[in-house]
XYZ file of C-alpha atoms in Angstrom:
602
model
C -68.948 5.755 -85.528
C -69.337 3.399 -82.131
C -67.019 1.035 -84.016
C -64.332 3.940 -84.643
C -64.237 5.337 -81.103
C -63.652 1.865 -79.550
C -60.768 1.311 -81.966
C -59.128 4.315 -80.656
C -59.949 3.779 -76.875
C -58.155 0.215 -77.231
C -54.876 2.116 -79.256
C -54.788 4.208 -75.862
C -55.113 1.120 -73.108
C -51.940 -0.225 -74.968
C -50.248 3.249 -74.789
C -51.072 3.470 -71.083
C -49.856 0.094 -70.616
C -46.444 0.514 -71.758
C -46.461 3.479 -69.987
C -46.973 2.082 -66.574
C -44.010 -0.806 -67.813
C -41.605 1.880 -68.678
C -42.057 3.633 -65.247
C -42.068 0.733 -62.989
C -38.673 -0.221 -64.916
C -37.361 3.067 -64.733
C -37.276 3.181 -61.191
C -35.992 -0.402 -60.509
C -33.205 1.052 -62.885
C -32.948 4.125 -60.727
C -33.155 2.427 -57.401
C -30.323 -0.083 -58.565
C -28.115 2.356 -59.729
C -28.578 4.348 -56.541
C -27.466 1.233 -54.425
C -24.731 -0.080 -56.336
C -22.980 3.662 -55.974
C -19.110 3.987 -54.763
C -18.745 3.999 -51.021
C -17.696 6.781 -48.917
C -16.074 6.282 -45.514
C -16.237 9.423 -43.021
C -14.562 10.055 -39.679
C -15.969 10.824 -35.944
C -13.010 12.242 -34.615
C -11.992 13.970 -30.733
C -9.647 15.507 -29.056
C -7.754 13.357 -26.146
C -8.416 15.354 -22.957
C -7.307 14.638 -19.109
C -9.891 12.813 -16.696
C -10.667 10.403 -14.492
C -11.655 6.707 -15.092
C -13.185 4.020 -13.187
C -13.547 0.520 -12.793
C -15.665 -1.638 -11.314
C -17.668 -4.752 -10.750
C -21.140 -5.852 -10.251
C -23.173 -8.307 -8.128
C -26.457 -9.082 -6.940
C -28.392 -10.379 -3.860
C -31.178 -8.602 -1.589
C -31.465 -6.274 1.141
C -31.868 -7.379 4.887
C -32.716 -5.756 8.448
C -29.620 -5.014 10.085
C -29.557 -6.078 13.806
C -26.238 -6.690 15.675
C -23.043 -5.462 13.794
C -19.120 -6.502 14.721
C -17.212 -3.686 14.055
C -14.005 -5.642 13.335
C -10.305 -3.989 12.459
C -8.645 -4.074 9.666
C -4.907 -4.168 11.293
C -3.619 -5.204 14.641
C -2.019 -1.360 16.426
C -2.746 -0.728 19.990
C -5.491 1.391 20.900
C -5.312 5.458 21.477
C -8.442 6.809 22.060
C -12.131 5.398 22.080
C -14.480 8.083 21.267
C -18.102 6.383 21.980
C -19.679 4.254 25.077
C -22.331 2.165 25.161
C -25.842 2.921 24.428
C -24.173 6.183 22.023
C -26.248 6.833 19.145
C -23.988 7.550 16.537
C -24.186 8.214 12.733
C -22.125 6.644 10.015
C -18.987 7.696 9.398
C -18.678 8.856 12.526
C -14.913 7.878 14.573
C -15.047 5.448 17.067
C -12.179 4.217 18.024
C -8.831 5.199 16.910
C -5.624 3.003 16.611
C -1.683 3.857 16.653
C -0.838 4.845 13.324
C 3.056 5.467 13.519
C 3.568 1.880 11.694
C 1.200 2.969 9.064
C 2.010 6.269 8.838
C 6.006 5.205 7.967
C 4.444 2.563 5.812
C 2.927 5.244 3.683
C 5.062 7.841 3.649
C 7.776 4.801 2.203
C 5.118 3.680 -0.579
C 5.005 7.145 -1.347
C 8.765 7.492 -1.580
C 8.980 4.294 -3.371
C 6.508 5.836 -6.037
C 8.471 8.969 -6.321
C 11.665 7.232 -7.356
C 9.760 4.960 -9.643
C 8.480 7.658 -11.358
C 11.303 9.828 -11.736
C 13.372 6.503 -12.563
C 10.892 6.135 -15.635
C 11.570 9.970 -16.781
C 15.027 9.557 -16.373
C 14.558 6.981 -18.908
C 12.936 8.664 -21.789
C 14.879 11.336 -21.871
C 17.739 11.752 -24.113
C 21.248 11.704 -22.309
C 23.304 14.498 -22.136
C 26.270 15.551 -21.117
C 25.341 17.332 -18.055
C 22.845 14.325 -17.286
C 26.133 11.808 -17.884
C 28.584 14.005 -15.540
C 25.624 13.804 -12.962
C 25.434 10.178 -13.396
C 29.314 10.411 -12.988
C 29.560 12.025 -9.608
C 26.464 10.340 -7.882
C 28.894 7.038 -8.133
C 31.522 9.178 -6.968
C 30.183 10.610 -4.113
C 28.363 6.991 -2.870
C 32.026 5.420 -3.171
C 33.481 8.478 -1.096
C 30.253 7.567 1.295
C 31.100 4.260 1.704
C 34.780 4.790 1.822
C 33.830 7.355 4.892
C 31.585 4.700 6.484
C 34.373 2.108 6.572
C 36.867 4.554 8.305
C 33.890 5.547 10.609
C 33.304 1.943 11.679
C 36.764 0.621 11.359
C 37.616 3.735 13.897
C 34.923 3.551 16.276
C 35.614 -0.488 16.122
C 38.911 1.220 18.009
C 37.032 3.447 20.668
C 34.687 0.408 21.915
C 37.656 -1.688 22.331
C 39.273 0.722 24.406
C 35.867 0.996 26.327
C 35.934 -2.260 26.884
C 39.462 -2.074 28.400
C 38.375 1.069 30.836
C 35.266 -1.357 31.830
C 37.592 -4.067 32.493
C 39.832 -1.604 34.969
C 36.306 -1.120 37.017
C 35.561 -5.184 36.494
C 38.460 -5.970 38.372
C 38.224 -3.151 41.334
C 34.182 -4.366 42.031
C 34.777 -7.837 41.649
C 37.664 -7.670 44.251
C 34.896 -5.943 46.589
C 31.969 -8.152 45.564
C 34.688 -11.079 46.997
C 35.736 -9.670 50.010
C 31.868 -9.060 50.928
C 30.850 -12.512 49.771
C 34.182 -14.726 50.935
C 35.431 -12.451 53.595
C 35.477 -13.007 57.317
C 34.956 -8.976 58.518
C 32.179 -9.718 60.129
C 32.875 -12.690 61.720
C 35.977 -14.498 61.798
C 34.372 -17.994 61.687
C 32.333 -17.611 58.917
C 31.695 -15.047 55.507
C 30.410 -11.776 55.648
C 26.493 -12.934 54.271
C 26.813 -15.975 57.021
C 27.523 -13.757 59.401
C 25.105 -11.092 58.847
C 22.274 -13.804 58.292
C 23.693 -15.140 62.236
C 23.748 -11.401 63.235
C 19.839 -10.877 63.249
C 17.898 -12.466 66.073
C 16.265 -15.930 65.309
C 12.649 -14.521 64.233
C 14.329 -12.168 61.294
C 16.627 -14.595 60.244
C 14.630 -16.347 58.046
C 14.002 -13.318 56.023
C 17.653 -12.649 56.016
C 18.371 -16.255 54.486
C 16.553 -15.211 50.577
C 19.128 -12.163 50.318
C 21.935 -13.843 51.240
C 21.391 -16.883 49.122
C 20.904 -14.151 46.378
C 23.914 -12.757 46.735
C 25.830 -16.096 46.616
C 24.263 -17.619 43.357
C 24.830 -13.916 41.843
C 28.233 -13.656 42.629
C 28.855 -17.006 41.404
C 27.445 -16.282 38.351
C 29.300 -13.385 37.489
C 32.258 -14.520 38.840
C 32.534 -16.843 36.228
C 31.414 -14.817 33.514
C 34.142 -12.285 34.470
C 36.721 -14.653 34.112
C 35.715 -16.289 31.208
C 35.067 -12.849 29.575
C 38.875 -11.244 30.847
C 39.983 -14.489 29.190
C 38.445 -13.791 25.654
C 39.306 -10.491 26.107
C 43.186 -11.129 26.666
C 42.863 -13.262 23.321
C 40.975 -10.849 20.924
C 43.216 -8.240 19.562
C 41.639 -4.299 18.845
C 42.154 -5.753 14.373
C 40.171 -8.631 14.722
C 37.495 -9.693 12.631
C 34.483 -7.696 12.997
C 32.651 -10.342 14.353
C 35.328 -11.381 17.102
C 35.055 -7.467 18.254
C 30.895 -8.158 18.080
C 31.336 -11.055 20.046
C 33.745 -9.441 22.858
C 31.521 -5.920 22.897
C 28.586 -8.376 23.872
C 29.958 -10.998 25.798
C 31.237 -7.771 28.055
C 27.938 -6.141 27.975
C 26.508 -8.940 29.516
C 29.223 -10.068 32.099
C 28.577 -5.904 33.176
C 24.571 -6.321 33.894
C 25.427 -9.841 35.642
C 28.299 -7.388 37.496
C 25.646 -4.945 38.256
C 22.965 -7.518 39.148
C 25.632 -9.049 42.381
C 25.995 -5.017 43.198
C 22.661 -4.871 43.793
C 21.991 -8.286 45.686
C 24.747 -6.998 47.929
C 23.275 -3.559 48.065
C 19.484 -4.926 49.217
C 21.112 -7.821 51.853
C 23.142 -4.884 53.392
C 19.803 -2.427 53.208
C 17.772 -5.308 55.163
C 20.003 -6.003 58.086
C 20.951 -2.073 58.508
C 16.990 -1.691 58.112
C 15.630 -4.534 60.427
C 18.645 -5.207 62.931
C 16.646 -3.801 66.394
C 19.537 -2.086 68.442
C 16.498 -1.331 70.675
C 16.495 -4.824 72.457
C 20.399 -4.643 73.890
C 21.683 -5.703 71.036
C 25.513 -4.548 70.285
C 25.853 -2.027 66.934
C 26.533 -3.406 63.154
C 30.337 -3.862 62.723
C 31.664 -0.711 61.312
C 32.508 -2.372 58.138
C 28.742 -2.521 57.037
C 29.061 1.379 56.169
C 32.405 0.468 54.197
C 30.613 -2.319 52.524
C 27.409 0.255 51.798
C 29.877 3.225 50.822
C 31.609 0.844 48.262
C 28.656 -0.546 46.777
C 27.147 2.736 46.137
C 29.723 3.819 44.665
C 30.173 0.759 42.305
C 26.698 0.734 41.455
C 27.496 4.221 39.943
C 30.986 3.120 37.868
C 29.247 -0.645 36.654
C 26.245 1.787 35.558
C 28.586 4.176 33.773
C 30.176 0.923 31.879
C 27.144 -0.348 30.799
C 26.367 2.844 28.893
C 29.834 2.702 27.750
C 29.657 -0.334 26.247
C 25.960 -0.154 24.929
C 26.625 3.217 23.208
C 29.898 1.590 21.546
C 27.246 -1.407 20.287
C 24.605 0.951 19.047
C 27.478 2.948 17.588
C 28.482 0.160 15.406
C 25.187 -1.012 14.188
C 24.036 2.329 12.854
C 27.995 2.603 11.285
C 26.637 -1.064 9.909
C 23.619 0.515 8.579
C 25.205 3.527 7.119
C 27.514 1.169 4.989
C 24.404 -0.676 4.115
C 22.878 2.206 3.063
C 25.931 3.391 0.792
C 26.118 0.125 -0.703
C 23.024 0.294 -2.300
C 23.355 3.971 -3.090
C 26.288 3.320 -5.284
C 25.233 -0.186 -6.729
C 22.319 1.852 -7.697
C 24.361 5.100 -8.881
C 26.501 2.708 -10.639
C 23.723 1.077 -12.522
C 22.310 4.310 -13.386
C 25.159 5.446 -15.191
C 25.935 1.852 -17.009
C 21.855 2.472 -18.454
C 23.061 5.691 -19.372
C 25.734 4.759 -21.289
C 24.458 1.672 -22.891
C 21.144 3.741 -23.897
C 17.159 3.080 -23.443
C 16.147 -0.116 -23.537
C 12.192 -0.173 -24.709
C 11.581 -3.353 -22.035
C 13.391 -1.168 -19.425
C 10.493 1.648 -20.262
C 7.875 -1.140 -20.121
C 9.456 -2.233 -16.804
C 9.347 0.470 -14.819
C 6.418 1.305 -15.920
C 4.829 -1.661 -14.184
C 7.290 -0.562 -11.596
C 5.245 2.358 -10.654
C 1.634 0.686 -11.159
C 2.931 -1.813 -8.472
C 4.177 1.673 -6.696
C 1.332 2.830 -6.641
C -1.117 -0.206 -5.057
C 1.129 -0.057 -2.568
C 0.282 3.366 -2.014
C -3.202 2.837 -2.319
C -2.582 -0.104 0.254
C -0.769 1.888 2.511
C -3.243 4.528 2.736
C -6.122 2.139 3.419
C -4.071 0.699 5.851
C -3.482 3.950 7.592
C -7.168 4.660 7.287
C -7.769 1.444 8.966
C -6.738 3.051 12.123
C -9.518 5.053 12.132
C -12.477 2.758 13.381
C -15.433 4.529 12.188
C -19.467 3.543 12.651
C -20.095 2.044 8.852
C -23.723 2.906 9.627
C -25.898 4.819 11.359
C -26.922 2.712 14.911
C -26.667 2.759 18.324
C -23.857 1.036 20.432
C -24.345 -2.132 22.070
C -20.663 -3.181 23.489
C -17.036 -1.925 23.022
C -14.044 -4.228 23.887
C -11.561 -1.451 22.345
C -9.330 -0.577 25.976
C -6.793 2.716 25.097
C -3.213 1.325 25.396
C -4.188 -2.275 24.524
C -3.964 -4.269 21.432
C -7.110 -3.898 19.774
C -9.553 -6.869 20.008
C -11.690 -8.144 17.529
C -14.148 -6.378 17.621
C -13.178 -3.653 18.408
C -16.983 -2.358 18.820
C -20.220 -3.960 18.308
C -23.325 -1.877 17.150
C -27.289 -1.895 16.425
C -28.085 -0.829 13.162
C -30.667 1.913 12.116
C -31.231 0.752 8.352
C -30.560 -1.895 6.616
C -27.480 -3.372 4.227
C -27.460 -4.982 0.912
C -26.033 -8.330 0.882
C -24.346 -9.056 -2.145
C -22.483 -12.149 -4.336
C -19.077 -12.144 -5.977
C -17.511 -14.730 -7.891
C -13.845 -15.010 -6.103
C -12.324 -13.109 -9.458
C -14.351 -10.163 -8.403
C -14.201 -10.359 -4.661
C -10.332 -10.016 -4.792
C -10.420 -6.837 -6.275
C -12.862 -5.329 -3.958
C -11.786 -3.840 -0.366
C -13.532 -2.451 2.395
C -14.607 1.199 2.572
C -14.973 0.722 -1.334
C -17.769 3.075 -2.341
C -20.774 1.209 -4.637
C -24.160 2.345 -6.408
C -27.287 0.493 -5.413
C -29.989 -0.396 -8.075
C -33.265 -1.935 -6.998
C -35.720 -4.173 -9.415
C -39.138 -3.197 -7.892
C -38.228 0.452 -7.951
C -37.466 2.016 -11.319
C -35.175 5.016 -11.455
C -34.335 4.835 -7.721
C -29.950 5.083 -7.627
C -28.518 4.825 -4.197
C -24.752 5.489 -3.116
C -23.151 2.984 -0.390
C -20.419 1.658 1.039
C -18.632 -1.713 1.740
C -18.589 -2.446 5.451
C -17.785 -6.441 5.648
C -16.577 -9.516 3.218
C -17.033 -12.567 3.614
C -13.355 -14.059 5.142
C -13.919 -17.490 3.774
C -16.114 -18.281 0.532
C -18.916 -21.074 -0.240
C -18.256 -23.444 -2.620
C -21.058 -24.445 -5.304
C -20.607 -26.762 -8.046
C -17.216 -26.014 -7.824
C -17.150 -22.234 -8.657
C -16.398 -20.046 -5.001
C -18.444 -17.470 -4.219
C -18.311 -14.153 -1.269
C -20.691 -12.321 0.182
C -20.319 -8.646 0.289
C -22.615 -6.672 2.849
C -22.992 -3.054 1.512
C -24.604 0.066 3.657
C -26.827 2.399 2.447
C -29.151 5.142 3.195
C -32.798 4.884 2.229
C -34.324 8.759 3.011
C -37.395 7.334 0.890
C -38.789 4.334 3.028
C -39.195 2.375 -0.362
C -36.424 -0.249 0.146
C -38.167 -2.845 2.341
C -36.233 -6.376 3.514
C -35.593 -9.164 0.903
C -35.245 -6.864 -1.944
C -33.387 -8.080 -4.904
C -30.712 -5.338 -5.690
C -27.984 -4.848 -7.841
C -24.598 -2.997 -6.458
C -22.003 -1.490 -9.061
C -18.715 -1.427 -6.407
C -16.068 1.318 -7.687
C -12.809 -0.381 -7.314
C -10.262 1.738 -9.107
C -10.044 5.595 -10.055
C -7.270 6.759 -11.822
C -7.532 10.786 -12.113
C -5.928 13.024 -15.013
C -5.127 10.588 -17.493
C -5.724 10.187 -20.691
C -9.045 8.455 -21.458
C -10.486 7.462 -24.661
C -13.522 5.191 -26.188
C -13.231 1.417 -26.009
C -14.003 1.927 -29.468
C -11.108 3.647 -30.520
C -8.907 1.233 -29.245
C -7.924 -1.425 -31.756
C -5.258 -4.607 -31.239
C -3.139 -6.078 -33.469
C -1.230 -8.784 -31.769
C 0.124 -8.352 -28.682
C -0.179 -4.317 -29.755
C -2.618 -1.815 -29.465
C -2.896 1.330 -31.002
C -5.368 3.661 -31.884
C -5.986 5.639 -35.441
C -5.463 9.273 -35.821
C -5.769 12.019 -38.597
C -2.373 12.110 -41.462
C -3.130 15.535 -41.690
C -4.077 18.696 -40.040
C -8.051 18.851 -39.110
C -9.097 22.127 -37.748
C -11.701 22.567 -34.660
C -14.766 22.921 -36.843
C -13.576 19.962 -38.362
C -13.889 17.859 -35.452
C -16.633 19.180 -34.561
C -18.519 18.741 -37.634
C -17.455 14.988 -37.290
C -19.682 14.666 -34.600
C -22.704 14.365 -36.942
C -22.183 11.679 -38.990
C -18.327 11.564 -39.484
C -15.986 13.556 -42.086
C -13.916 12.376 -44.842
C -10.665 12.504 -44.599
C -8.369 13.811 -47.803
C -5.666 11.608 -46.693
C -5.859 7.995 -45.160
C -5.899 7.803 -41.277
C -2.326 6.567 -40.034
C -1.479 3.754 -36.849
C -0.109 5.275 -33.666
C 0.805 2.789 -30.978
C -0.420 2.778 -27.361
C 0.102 1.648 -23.904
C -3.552 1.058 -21.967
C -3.565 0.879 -17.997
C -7.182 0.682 -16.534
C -10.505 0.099 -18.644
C -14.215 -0.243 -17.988
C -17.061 -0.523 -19.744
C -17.121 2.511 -21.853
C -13.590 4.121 -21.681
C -9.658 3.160 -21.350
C -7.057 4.629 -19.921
C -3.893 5.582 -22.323
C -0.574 5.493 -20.415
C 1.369 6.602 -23.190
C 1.505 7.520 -27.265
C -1.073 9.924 -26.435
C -1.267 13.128 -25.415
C -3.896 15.746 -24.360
C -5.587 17.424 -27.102
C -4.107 15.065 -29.924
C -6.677 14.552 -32.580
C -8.059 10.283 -33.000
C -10.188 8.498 -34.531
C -13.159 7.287 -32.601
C -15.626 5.778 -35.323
C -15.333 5.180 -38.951
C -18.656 5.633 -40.902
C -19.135 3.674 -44.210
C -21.976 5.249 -46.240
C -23.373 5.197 -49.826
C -21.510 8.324 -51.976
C -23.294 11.334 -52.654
C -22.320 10.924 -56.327
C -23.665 7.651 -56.561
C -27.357 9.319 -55.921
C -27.351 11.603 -58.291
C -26.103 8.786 -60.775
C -29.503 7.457 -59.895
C -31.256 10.015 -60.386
C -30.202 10.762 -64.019
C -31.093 7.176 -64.734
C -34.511 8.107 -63.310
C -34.816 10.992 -65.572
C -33.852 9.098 -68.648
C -36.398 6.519 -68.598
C -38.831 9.367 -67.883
C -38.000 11.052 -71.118
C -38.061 7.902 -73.009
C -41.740 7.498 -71.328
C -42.667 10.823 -72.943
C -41.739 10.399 -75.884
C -43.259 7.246 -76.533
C -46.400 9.140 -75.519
C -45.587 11.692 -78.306
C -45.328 9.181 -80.953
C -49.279 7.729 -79.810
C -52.638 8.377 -81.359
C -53.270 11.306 -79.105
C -49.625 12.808 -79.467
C -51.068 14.202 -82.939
């Protein structure tokens, strides 16, 4: 009986062994099948929406005490107002000194202008012509070549007018020159010697020493413009009123100037005359001035009025002239520019033209940004709070550097920069401040000073950047090691999107998006784990301005609330499981059945 129950125990150990075989290979099988499945690729997909995008870079370095700070400016304007004195405690941000900002302000308001037209340049551009836009095109060179016609005439006619000035002027030349001689070489006074000789000999001994400077003024002045007079009657006899325009622009000045030298004997005459009427002493016996000084006093007056009267004459027929000059200038370039419009038109888009101006306006707009820092740059302001130690800034002078010099309250964080990085950082450019010893702790700051000249080690150039900061929790001690994140651009509404969506093929970039029509639950269902798409994703081309980190900026090909791709998701198919898992449940029932066919099965 013993003998009989062992033999059956022993049939059962080799049932249970196959057993445990046909499991253990029945899942291998199982798990196999399961992991040589189909793939499936799925879909994260968003919406493009308007923001704003950043750039920036990153340095470190440590903290230090700050002591004595030169405020220095940023452009060279003469000085309108100082707002703070010595030994002011003032806070940062706060105006110190302010500069003249007309230069800046025209600077601006011309970047701004230049932007404008670039931009509207660039939508002229993409859109279609028409025939509206093409008779629009038509008259704008119509009109600018009626402008410039009207700006010839204009200066061709008031070419006429300042000649005849110049031949009124000459009258009055003539009639004061004739008196300027019969003062300076007549004998009125004296018949022995000229009028100045004899008015020097008029004055007693002791006054006429003083008498000798005027009259030897008068002499070298009349001289002078004697000469110049007849050289300039000369060229004027020889230039006819349809010369050349710059044989007119020679005459016009070469009078000018013989009037001011004119003028300038006029009044040497005028202040010899005024010193012997004012310091001849009738009280010591002495006989009256000769009755001819009043003539000589009446006359001069009055010619000091008429060489006066020429000399605005002949200026305002000058300034006429140049702004005629200007205006065909201007017209020039209005209808070379008119005209080149309307050849574009004609001829049709060119896709470099596009690409073009679209750098056009980047460059636009740094120099709008430029401009306005610029015109901020007028405004000295306290980087920091401190307290004032010195201020060389005088109202109505050019500002010095420095313009102020101030005691700090806090302390700065003095940063590195390779010179790749320190060219695209400026001052007033806002950074974030993260410190090693003090998890968690973000800071916002501000650049206040570079570095004007780098240090070179091992052959790579480095700049120091000094940063400002306020520390309201008393953590941040001197000789920190910190780590500054300086915003240098910010582009706001545009078009953002993932790094990751971005993809380059060539020179090109583009971006993926959905063949078909995805609803908003879609899209949103993408968001956990990606969705599969019915029909293959299709290529859409893009233009990409600024990028950081995380995000870049789309310039065009894509527009708000277009659907892309962001990720692609490649995953094991959800058919390929349950492949495995019939396998699995075939080598089970093979299992049982073996078990069926055993000892114990009957």
């Amino acid at each position: 009986m013993f003998a009989k129950i062992y033999k059956i125990i022993s049939v059962h150990k080799i049932i249970s062994s196959l057993a445990v075989i046909i499991l253990v290979g029945g899942g291998y099988y199982w798990y196999n099948t399961a992991q040589s499945g189909i793939t499936v690729t799925k879909y994260v997909i968003e919406k493009a929406t308007q923001g704003t995008i950043t750039a920036s870079v990153s340095g470190s370095g440590q903290t230090q005490a700050v002591t004595e700070l030169d405020i220095k400016p940023q452009v060279t304007e003469a000085v309108t107002k100082v707002s703070v004195s010595v030994g002011d405690h003032v806070t940062a941000g706060q105006l110190l000194v302010t500069l003249d900002t007309t230069n800046e302000e025209k600077a601006l308001r011309q970047a701004q202008l230049s932007l404008q037209s670039a931009q509207l340049a660039l939508a002229k551009l993409q859109e279609a012509p028409t025939a509206v836009s093409l008779a629009q095109d038509q008259d704008a060179v119509t009109k600018a070549d009626e402008d410039l016609l009207n700006a010839s005439t204009t200066l061709a006619k008031d070419y006429q007018n300042g000649f005849d000035t110049l031949g009124s002027a000459f009258v009055d030349f003539q009639t004061v020159m004739t008196e300027l001689q019969d003062f300076v070489e007549g004998t009125e006074v004296d018949k022995l010697q000229s009028n100045p000789d004899a008015y020097v000999n008029l004055m007693p001994n002791y006054l006429q020493a003083g008498a000798l400077p005027y009259r030897d003024d008068v002499v070298s002045h009349y001289a002078a413009a004697a000469a110049a007079y007849s050289e300039n009657l000369a060229d004027y006899h020889t230039t006819s009123r349809n010369a050349d325009e710059a044989a007119l622009d020679n005459i016009f000045s070469e009078t000018y100037a013989t009037a001011k030298l004119i003028s300038g004997t006029v009044k040497s005459a005028k202040d010899m005359l005024n010193y012997v009427a004012n310091n001849y002493p009738t009280n010591l016996g002495l006989s009256q001035l000769p009755a001819i000084t009043n003539t000589f006093q009446t006359n001069f007056a009055n010619d000091t009025n008429t060489i006066n009267n020429d000399n605005a004459n002949i200026a305002g027929a000058i300034n006429t002239v140049a702004a005629d000059k200007t205006a065909i200038n201007d017209d020039t370039l209005a209808l070379n520019e008119a005209s080149d419009t309307l050849a574009q038109l004609v001829a049709g888009v060119d896709p470099l033209d596009i690409q073009s101006q679209q750098l056009s306006i980047e460059q636009a707009q740094i120099s709008v940004q430029n401009a306005q820092q610029q015109l901020d740059d007028c405004y000295i302001r306290a980087p920091i709070d401190g307290v004032i130690s010195a201020v060389d800034a005088v109202a109505g002078e050019t500002v010095p550097s420095p313009a102020v010099s101030m005691v700090g309250k806090g302390q700065v964080a003095v940063i590195t920069l390779n010179e790749v990085d320190a060219a695209k950082v400026a001052v007033g450019d806002a950074a974030t401040l993260t410190f090693d010893a003090i998890s968690g702790l973000s800071l916002a700051g501000k650049v206040i000073e570079m570095d004007p000249v780098g240090t070179v080690s091992q052959g790579v150039v480095n700049y120091n950047i000094q940063i400002s900061f306020n520390d309201t929790t008393d953590q941040i001690k001197p000789g920190m090691s910190v780590t500054a994140a300086i915003i240098t651009q910010v582009h706001a509404d545009v078009i953002a999107v993932p790094n990751s969506a971005i993809k380059t093929q060539g020179s090109t970039s583009y971006i993926e998006m959905p063949a078909g029509t995805v609803s908003d639950s879609d899209i949103a269902a993408s968001a956990n784990g990606g969705i599969v798409l019915s029909v293959p994703p299709k290529n859409r081309a893009v233009t990409t301005g600024l990028s950081n980190d995380t995000m870049t900026e789309v310039t065009s090909g894509l527009q708000a609330g277009d659907p892309f791709i962001v990720q692609t998701v490649t995953s094991g198919s959800a058919s390929a499981g349950t492949t495995g898992a019939a396998a699995g449940g075939s080598s089970a029932g093979s299992f049982g059945r073996i078990l069926g066919g055993g000892r114990f099965g009957g």
